[in-house]
Amino acid sequence: HAHTRTHNQCDISLSNALALRNSALLRFYSDLDPRVRPLALAVKLWASRRGINDPPSQTLSSYAYVLLVVAYLQQVSPPILPNLQQIANPSSSMFTSDDRDGRAALDKAIDAEIRHQHGGSDCKIDTFFCADLPSVRTAFAPKKNPLGVGGLLRGFFWWLARDFKQKTHVASVRLGGVVNRSELGWVLEVDPGRTAHLFCIEDPFELTHNLGRVLSLRTLERVLNEFERAAGLCDEPHVSFEQLCGTRPPNVPSLGRGGGRGGAGRPRGVPRAESRGRGARGRGP
């Protein structure tokens, strides 16, 4: 949907309490490191420009791409993001202090939603994550990762094109990055009910939900080819974001070749894909 006057894009969701938990988790991850938000923005914009960001057309959703970004940042070396769902929270609360008063109501809404939508089926839901910042800082104190947003963008595409094994791996934020399909029982097949596991991205809360199930054999090949294309371009020196996207976004100036993390003429929030160098490649699973 687009706002008529401002043309800002937005999603409208009704009776979807679980989406509030999803949003809260991603917001907390993005607040942990200033590189998370612009990296996710760049990946979403790239996917949109390349035409692989539309679930009704059997390509991945923006939410799926953001989960891939978080999973990548959890397993890159050194890691940039922790696993919030495996950090003990001393308050035993799913929420930050300003949200705690609404916990009971939201828990009840999520439970009612699950009962209504899934009818008591085998759907597994676990909405816990640690939102206590001191606990997170204590549990997660990694070595500093020096890569800027552009270097991480390059590493992200390299990870998907070279290290992430589509036939055997699952991207799982809940489990800290990447696990084997066998751990979740997600076999490589297409069932009659369109429960395909051709490409696996586990929802962090709805544990039987694979966000990659929208892909068909045709669109899977297209998405994988786009990952390969982007990784190949990122091997080239001085590649611009416009080149990654294939077409120049409207009203976006040239990224230029300026030094540093910003770069002359680069629009806010859109990185330059830094050239490949030793140590920039993300660690594979």
Tab-separated table of C-alpha atoms in Angstrom:
chain	number	residue	atom	x	y	z
A	1	HIS	CA	0.000	0.000	0.000
A	2	ALA	CA	1.134	3.579	-0.602
A	3	HIS	CA	0.101	6.722	1.247
A	4	THR	CA	-1.735	8.925	-1.261
A	5	ARG	CA	-0.071	12.222	-0.409
A	6	THR	CA	3.482	11.136	0.488
A	7	HIS	CA	3.648	7.941	-1.616
A	8	ASN	CA	5.350	6.207	1.308
A	9	GLN	CA	5.034	2.429	1.110
A	10	CYS	CA	3.588	0.541	4.071
A	11	ASP	CA	2.040	-2.777	5.066
A	12	ILE	CA	-1.347	-2.970	6.765
A	13	SER	CA	-1.975	-5.932	9.049
A	14	LEU	CA	-5.144	-6.742	10.981
A	15	SER	CA	-5.627	-9.413	13.667
A	16	ASN	CA	-1.984	-10.407	13.456
A	17	ALA	CA	-0.589	-10.185	16.970
A	18	LEU	CA	2.381	-12.386	16.124
A	19	ALA	CA	3.586	-9.713	13.690
A	20	LEU	CA	4.100	-7.404	16.688
A	21	ARG	CA	6.590	-9.861	18.141
A	22	ASN	CA	8.358	-10.200	14.788
A	23	SER	CA	8.681	-6.430	14.529
A	24	ALA	CA	9.921	-6.111	18.112
A	25	LEU	CA	12.611	-8.757	17.546
A	26	LEU	CA	13.904	-7.135	14.360
A	27	ARG	CA	13.825	-3.683	15.942
A	28	PHE	CA	15.930	-4.899	18.871
A	29	TYR	CA	18.453	-6.509	16.516
A	30	SER	CA	18.684	-3.321	14.470
A	31	ASP	CA	19.306	-1.269	17.622
A	32	LEU	CA	22.289	-3.422	18.610
A	33	ASP	CA	24.566	-2.253	15.778
A	34	PRO	CA	24.295	0.824	13.525
A	35	ARG	CA	25.187	-1.219	10.437
A	36	VAL	CA	22.139	-3.485	10.618
A	37	ARG	CA	19.513	-1.026	9.417
A	38	PRO	CA	21.324	0.330	6.324
A	39	LEU	CA	22.422	-3.191	5.340
A	40	ALA	CA	18.858	-4.487	5.537
A	41	LEU	CA	17.631	-1.434	3.625
A	42	ALA	CA	20.188	-2.006	0.866
A	43	VAL	CA	19.282	-5.692	0.512
A	44	LYS	CA	15.552	-4.935	0.377
A	45	LEU	CA	16.078	-2.207	-2.210
A	46	TRP	CA	18.316	-4.458	-4.295
A	47	ALA	CA	15.756	-7.285	-4.195
A	48	SER	CA	12.970	-4.910	-5.182
A	49	ARG	CA	14.941	-3.495	-8.130
A	50	ARG	CA	15.861	-6.981	-9.311
A	51	GLY	CA	12.221	-8.096	-9.160
A	52	ILE	CA	12.654	-10.861	-6.570
A	53	ASN	CA	10.756	-9.298	-3.671
A	54	ASP	CA	7.101	-10.195	-4.279
A	55	PRO	CA	5.588	-13.299	-2.587
A	56	PRO	CA	2.442	-13.275	-4.809
A	57	SER	CA	4.866	-13.752	-7.726
A	58	GLN	CA	6.566	-16.609	-5.848
A	59	THR	CA	9.641	-14.670	-4.736
A	60	LEU	CA	10.806	-13.829	-1.212
A	61	SER	CA	9.222	-11.218	1.057
A	62	SER	CA	11.023	-8.237	2.586
A	63	TYR	CA	10.708	-9.964	5.963
A	64	ALA	CA	12.516	-13.027	4.585
A	65	TYR	CA	15.374	-10.893	3.279
A	66	VAL	CA	15.765	-9.131	6.638
A	67	LEU	CA	15.915	-12.503	8.399
A	68	LEU	CA	18.652	-13.547	5.960
A	69	VAL	CA	20.570	-10.370	6.860
A	70	VAL	CA	20.267	-11.075	10.602
A	71	ALA	CA	21.295	-14.725	10.138
A	72	TYR	CA	24.322	-13.610	8.116
A	73	LEU	CA	25.375	-11.107	10.792
A	74	GLN	CA	25.052	-13.805	13.453
A	75	GLN	CA	27.485	-16.144	11.706
A	76	VAL	CA	29.904	-13.717	10.049
A	77	SER	CA	33.391	-13.776	11.559
A	78	PRO	CA	33.662	-12.053	13.987
A	79	PRO	CA	29.885	-12.116	14.617
A	80	ILE	CA	28.065	-8.809	14.739
A	81	LEU	CA	24.731	-9.909	16.191
A	82	PRO	CA	23.955	-12.344	19.045
A	83	ASN	CA	21.181	-14.907	19.253
A	84	LEU	CA	18.578	-13.125	21.353
A	85	GLN	CA	16.448	-16.254	21.654
A	86	GLN	CA	19.197	-18.179	23.434
A	87	ILE	CA	20.182	-15.515	25.955
A	88	ALA	CA	18.621	-15.916	29.395
A	89	ASN	CA	16.566	-12.921	30.495
A	90	PRO	CA	16.678	-12.355	34.280
A	91	SER	CA	13.297	-10.643	34.244
A	92	SER	CA	11.742	-13.623	32.419
A	93	SER	CA	9.943	-11.062	30.303
A	94	MET	CA	9.649	-11.098	26.538
A	95	PHE	CA	9.470	-7.330	26.527
A	96	THR	CA	11.513	-4.269	27.346
A	97	SER	CA	10.441	-2.439	30.490
A	98	ASP	CA	8.185	0.013	28.687
A	99	ASP	CA	6.311	-2.878	27.035
A	100	ARG	CA	5.980	-5.116	30.063
A	101	ASP	CA	2.537	-3.888	31.080
A	102	GLY	CA	1.108	-5.096	27.783
A	103	ARG	CA	2.633	-8.564	27.936
A	104	ALA	CA	-0.385	-10.468	29.259
A	105	ALA	CA	-2.767	-8.918	26.741
A	106	LEU	CA	-0.457	-9.581	23.824
A	107	ASP	CA	0.243	-13.156	24.951
A	108	LYS	CA	-3.483	-13.759	25.088
A	109	ALA	CA	-3.985	-12.225	21.639
A	110	ILE	CA	-1.225	-14.375	20.133
A	111	ASP	CA	-2.675	-17.514	21.723
A	112	ALA	CA	-6.170	-16.726	20.412
A	113	GLU	CA	-4.765	-15.969	16.964
A	114	ILE	CA	-2.926	-19.286	16.809
A	115	ARG	CA	-5.990	-21.227	17.922
A	116	HIS	CA	-8.109	-19.494	15.289
A	117	GLN	CA	-5.684	-19.730	12.379
A	118	HIS	CA	-4.215	-23.155	13.047
A	119	GLY	CA	-7.062	-24.886	14.868
A	120	GLY	CA	-4.828	-26.566	17.403
A	121	SER	CA	-2.656	-28.123	14.702
A	122	ASP	CA	0.999	-29.051	15.001
A	123	CYS	CA	2.100	-25.454	14.584
A	124	LYS	CA	4.822	-24.655	17.135
A	125	ILE	CA	5.082	-21.120	18.498
A	126	ASP	CA	7.777	-19.731	20.799
A	127	THR	CA	7.826	-15.932	21.025
A	128	PHE	CA	10.475	-15.521	23.722
A	129	PHE	CA	13.576	-13.421	23.182
A	130	CYS	CA	15.812	-11.483	25.540
A	131	ALA	CA	15.086	-7.774	25.329
A	132	ASP	CA	17.159	-6.870	28.369
A	133	LEU	CA	20.087	-4.879	26.987
A	134	PRO	CA	22.459	-5.355	29.985
A	135	SER	CA	21.933	-9.134	29.755
A	136	VAL	CA	22.652	-9.048	26.030
A	137	ARG	CA	25.815	-6.981	26.509
A	138	THR	CA	27.020	-9.388	29.213
A	139	ALA	CA	26.331	-12.525	27.195
A	140	PHE	CA	27.574	-11.176	23.861
A	141	ALA	CA	30.936	-9.436	23.800
A	142	PRO	CA	32.513	-10.380	20.460
A	143	LYS	CA	35.666	-9.044	18.865
A	144	LYS	CA	35.101	-5.901	16.847
A	145	ASN	CA	34.184	-6.599	13.228
A	146	PRO	CA	35.777	-3.769	11.210
A	147	LEU	CA	33.710	-4.148	8.040
A	148	GLY	CA	31.578	-1.226	6.926
A	149	VAL	CA	28.122	-1.601	5.436
A	150	GLY	CA	29.504	-1.975	1.918
A	151	GLY	CA	31.873	-4.752	2.936
A	152	LEU	CA	29.068	-6.534	4.753
A	153	LEU	CA	26.833	-6.214	1.708
A	154	ARG	CA	29.510	-7.856	-0.403
A	155	GLY	CA	29.952	-10.579	2.216
A	156	PHE	CA	26.204	-11.140	2.383
A	157	PHE	CA	25.998	-11.875	-1.324
A	158	TRP	CA	29.104	-14.055	-1.164
A	159	TRP	CA	27.558	-16.008	1.721
A	160	LEU	CA	24.337	-16.670	-0.162
A	161	ALA	CA	26.016	-17.471	-3.471
A	162	ARG	CA	28.970	-19.517	-2.222
A	163	ASP	CA	28.609	-20.657	1.386
A	164	PHE	CA	24.879	-21.150	1.944
A	165	LYS	CA	24.028	-24.615	0.627
A	166	GLN	CA	20.448	-24.301	-0.564
A	167	LYS	CA	19.875	-28.078	-0.646
A	168	THR	CA	21.086	-28.778	2.886
A	169	HIS	CA	20.985	-25.546	4.926
A	170	VAL	CA	18.329	-23.566	6.772
A	171	ALA	CA	18.785	-19.891	7.650
A	172	SER	CA	17.639	-19.734	11.273
A	173	VAL	CA	17.832	-16.568	13.361
A	174	ARG	CA	16.420	-18.574	16.270
A	175	LEU	CA	19.367	-20.990	16.183
A	176	GLY	CA	22.053	-18.402	15.483
A	177	GLY	CA	22.579	-18.360	11.738
A	178	VAL	CA	22.596	-21.623	9.798
A	179	VAL	CA	21.617	-25.211	10.633
A	180	ASN	CA	21.225	-28.364	8.575
A	181	ARG	CA	17.801	-29.296	7.257
A	182	SER	CA	17.970	-32.588	9.164
A	183	GLU	CA	17.837	-30.712	12.479
A	184	LEU	CA	14.397	-29.336	11.580
A	185	GLY	CA	13.147	-32.238	9.501
A	186	TRP	CA	12.728	-30.052	6.428
A	187	VAL	CA	13.368	-32.380	3.527
A	188	LEU	CA	14.005	-31.209	-0.014
A	189	GLU	CA	10.713	-31.940	-1.716
A	190	VAL	CA	7.552	-30.311	-2.984
A	191	ASP	CA	4.449	-31.587	-1.230
A	192	PRO	CA	0.977	-31.451	-2.817
A	193	GLY	CA	-0.091	-28.647	-0.471
A	194	ARG	CA	2.664	-26.255	-1.669
A	195	THR	CA	4.709	-26.838	1.505
A	196	ALA	CA	7.897	-26.647	-0.519
A	197	HIS	CA	11.288	-26.652	1.138
A	198	LEU	CA	13.326	-25.662	-1.889
A	199	PHE	CA	14.954	-22.780	0.015
A	200	CYS	CA	14.714	-22.648	3.788
A	201	ILE	CA	14.325	-19.595	6.023
A	202	GLU	CA	12.852	-20.456	9.418
A	203	ASP	CA	10.450	-17.995	11.014
A	204	PRO	CA	12.002	-17.160	14.417
A	205	PHE	CA	8.724	-17.678	16.308
A	206	GLU	CA	6.431	-19.847	14.157
A	207	LEU	CA	8.790	-22.795	14.051
A	208	THR	CA	7.005	-24.786	11.340
A	209	HIS	CA	6.872	-21.814	8.975
A	210	ASN	CA	9.397	-21.735	6.143
A	211	LEU	CA	9.419	-18.283	4.548
A	212	GLY	CA	11.087	-19.778	1.477
A	213	ARG	CA	8.081	-21.984	0.737
A	214	VAL	CA	6.722	-19.401	-1.708
A	215	LEU	CA	9.469	-20.236	-4.196
A	216	SER	CA	8.738	-22.485	-7.140
A	217	LEU	CA	11.425	-24.334	-9.052
A	218	ARG	CA	11.388	-21.556	-11.641
A	219	THR	CA	11.590	-18.641	-9.213
A	220	LEU	CA	14.144	-20.453	-7.031
A	221	GLU	CA	16.487	-20.624	-10.012
A	222	ARG	CA	15.878	-16.950	-10.677
A	223	VAL	CA	16.640	-15.944	-7.076
A	224	LEU	CA	19.789	-18.086	-6.932
A	225	ASN	CA	20.966	-16.570	-10.214
A	226	GLU	CA	20.489	-13.093	-8.735
A	227	PHE	CA	22.617	-14.033	-5.709
A	228	GLU	CA	25.336	-15.269	-8.072
A	229	ARG	CA	25.099	-12.134	-10.205
A	230	ALA	CA	25.425	-9.845	-7.174
A	231	ALA	CA	28.345	-11.835	-5.743
A	232	GLY	CA	30.131	-11.679	-9.088
A	233	LEU	CA	29.649	-7.932	-9.388
A	234	CYS	CA	30.935	-7.425	-5.856
A	235	ASP	CA	34.203	-9.033	-6.921
A	236	GLU	CA	34.734	-6.137	-9.297
A	237	PRO	CA	36.554	-3.034	-8.003
A	238	HIS	CA	34.507	0.114	-7.421
A	239	VAL	CA	31.163	-1.494	-8.228
A	240	SER	CA	28.292	0.905	-7.528
A	241	PHE	CA	24.983	0.177	-5.896
A	242	GLU	CA	23.278	1.170	-9.152
A	243	GLN	CA	25.228	-1.582	-10.916
A	244	LEU	CA	24.129	-4.123	-8.321
A	245	CYS	CA	20.528	-3.107	-8.830
A	246	GLY	CA	20.895	-3.145	-12.605
A	247	THR	CA	18.981	0.089	-13.088
A	248	ARG	CA	19.464	3.463	-11.485
A	249	PRO	CA	16.833	4.114	-8.802
A	250	PRO	CA	14.834	7.306	-9.434
A	251	ASN	CA	16.064	10.439	-7.650
A	252	VAL	CA	19.165	8.671	-6.336
A	253	PRO	CA	22.485	10.314	-7.251
A	254	SER	CA	25.575	8.425	-8.311
A	255	LEU	CA	27.379	6.620	-5.508
A	256	GLY	CA	30.682	7.968	-6.784
A	257	ARG	CA	34.071	6.655	-5.716
A	258	GLY	CA	34.585	8.631	-2.537
A	259	GLY	CA	36.588	7.079	0.261
A	260	GLY	CA	35.487	6.014	3.708
A	261	ARG	CA	32.177	4.511	4.713
A	262	GLY	CA	30.058	7.254	3.228
A	263	GLY	CA	31.487	8.001	-0.185
A	264	ALA	CA	30.873	11.166	-2.142
A	265	GLY	CA	27.365	11.525	-3.457
A	266	ARG	CA	26.009	8.387	-1.774
A	267	PRO	CA	22.409	8.695	-0.553
A	268	ARG	CA	21.876	8.168	3.149
A	269	GLY	CA	21.395	4.532	4.102
A	270	VAL	CA	22.596	3.095	0.770
A	271	PRO	CA	26.122	1.633	0.931
A	272	ARG	CA	28.826	1.139	-1.640
A	273	ALA	CA	29.633	-2.507	-2.290
A	274	GLU	CA	33.280	-2.586	-1.271
A	275	SER	CA	35.678	-4.588	-3.383
A	276	ARG	CA	36.572	-8.063	-2.248
A	277	GLY	CA	39.502	-8.366	0.104
A	278	ARG	CA	41.023	-10.877	2.460
A	279	GLY	CA	39.023	-11.189	5.670
A	280	ALA	CA	35.913	-9.592	4.196
A	281	ARG	CA	34.195	-12.818	3.307
A	282	GLY	CA	31.632	-13.977	5.846
A	283	ARG	CA	32.287	-17.237	7.642
A	284	GLY	CA	30.317	-20.118	6.227
A	285	PRO	CA	28.365	-22.561	8.395
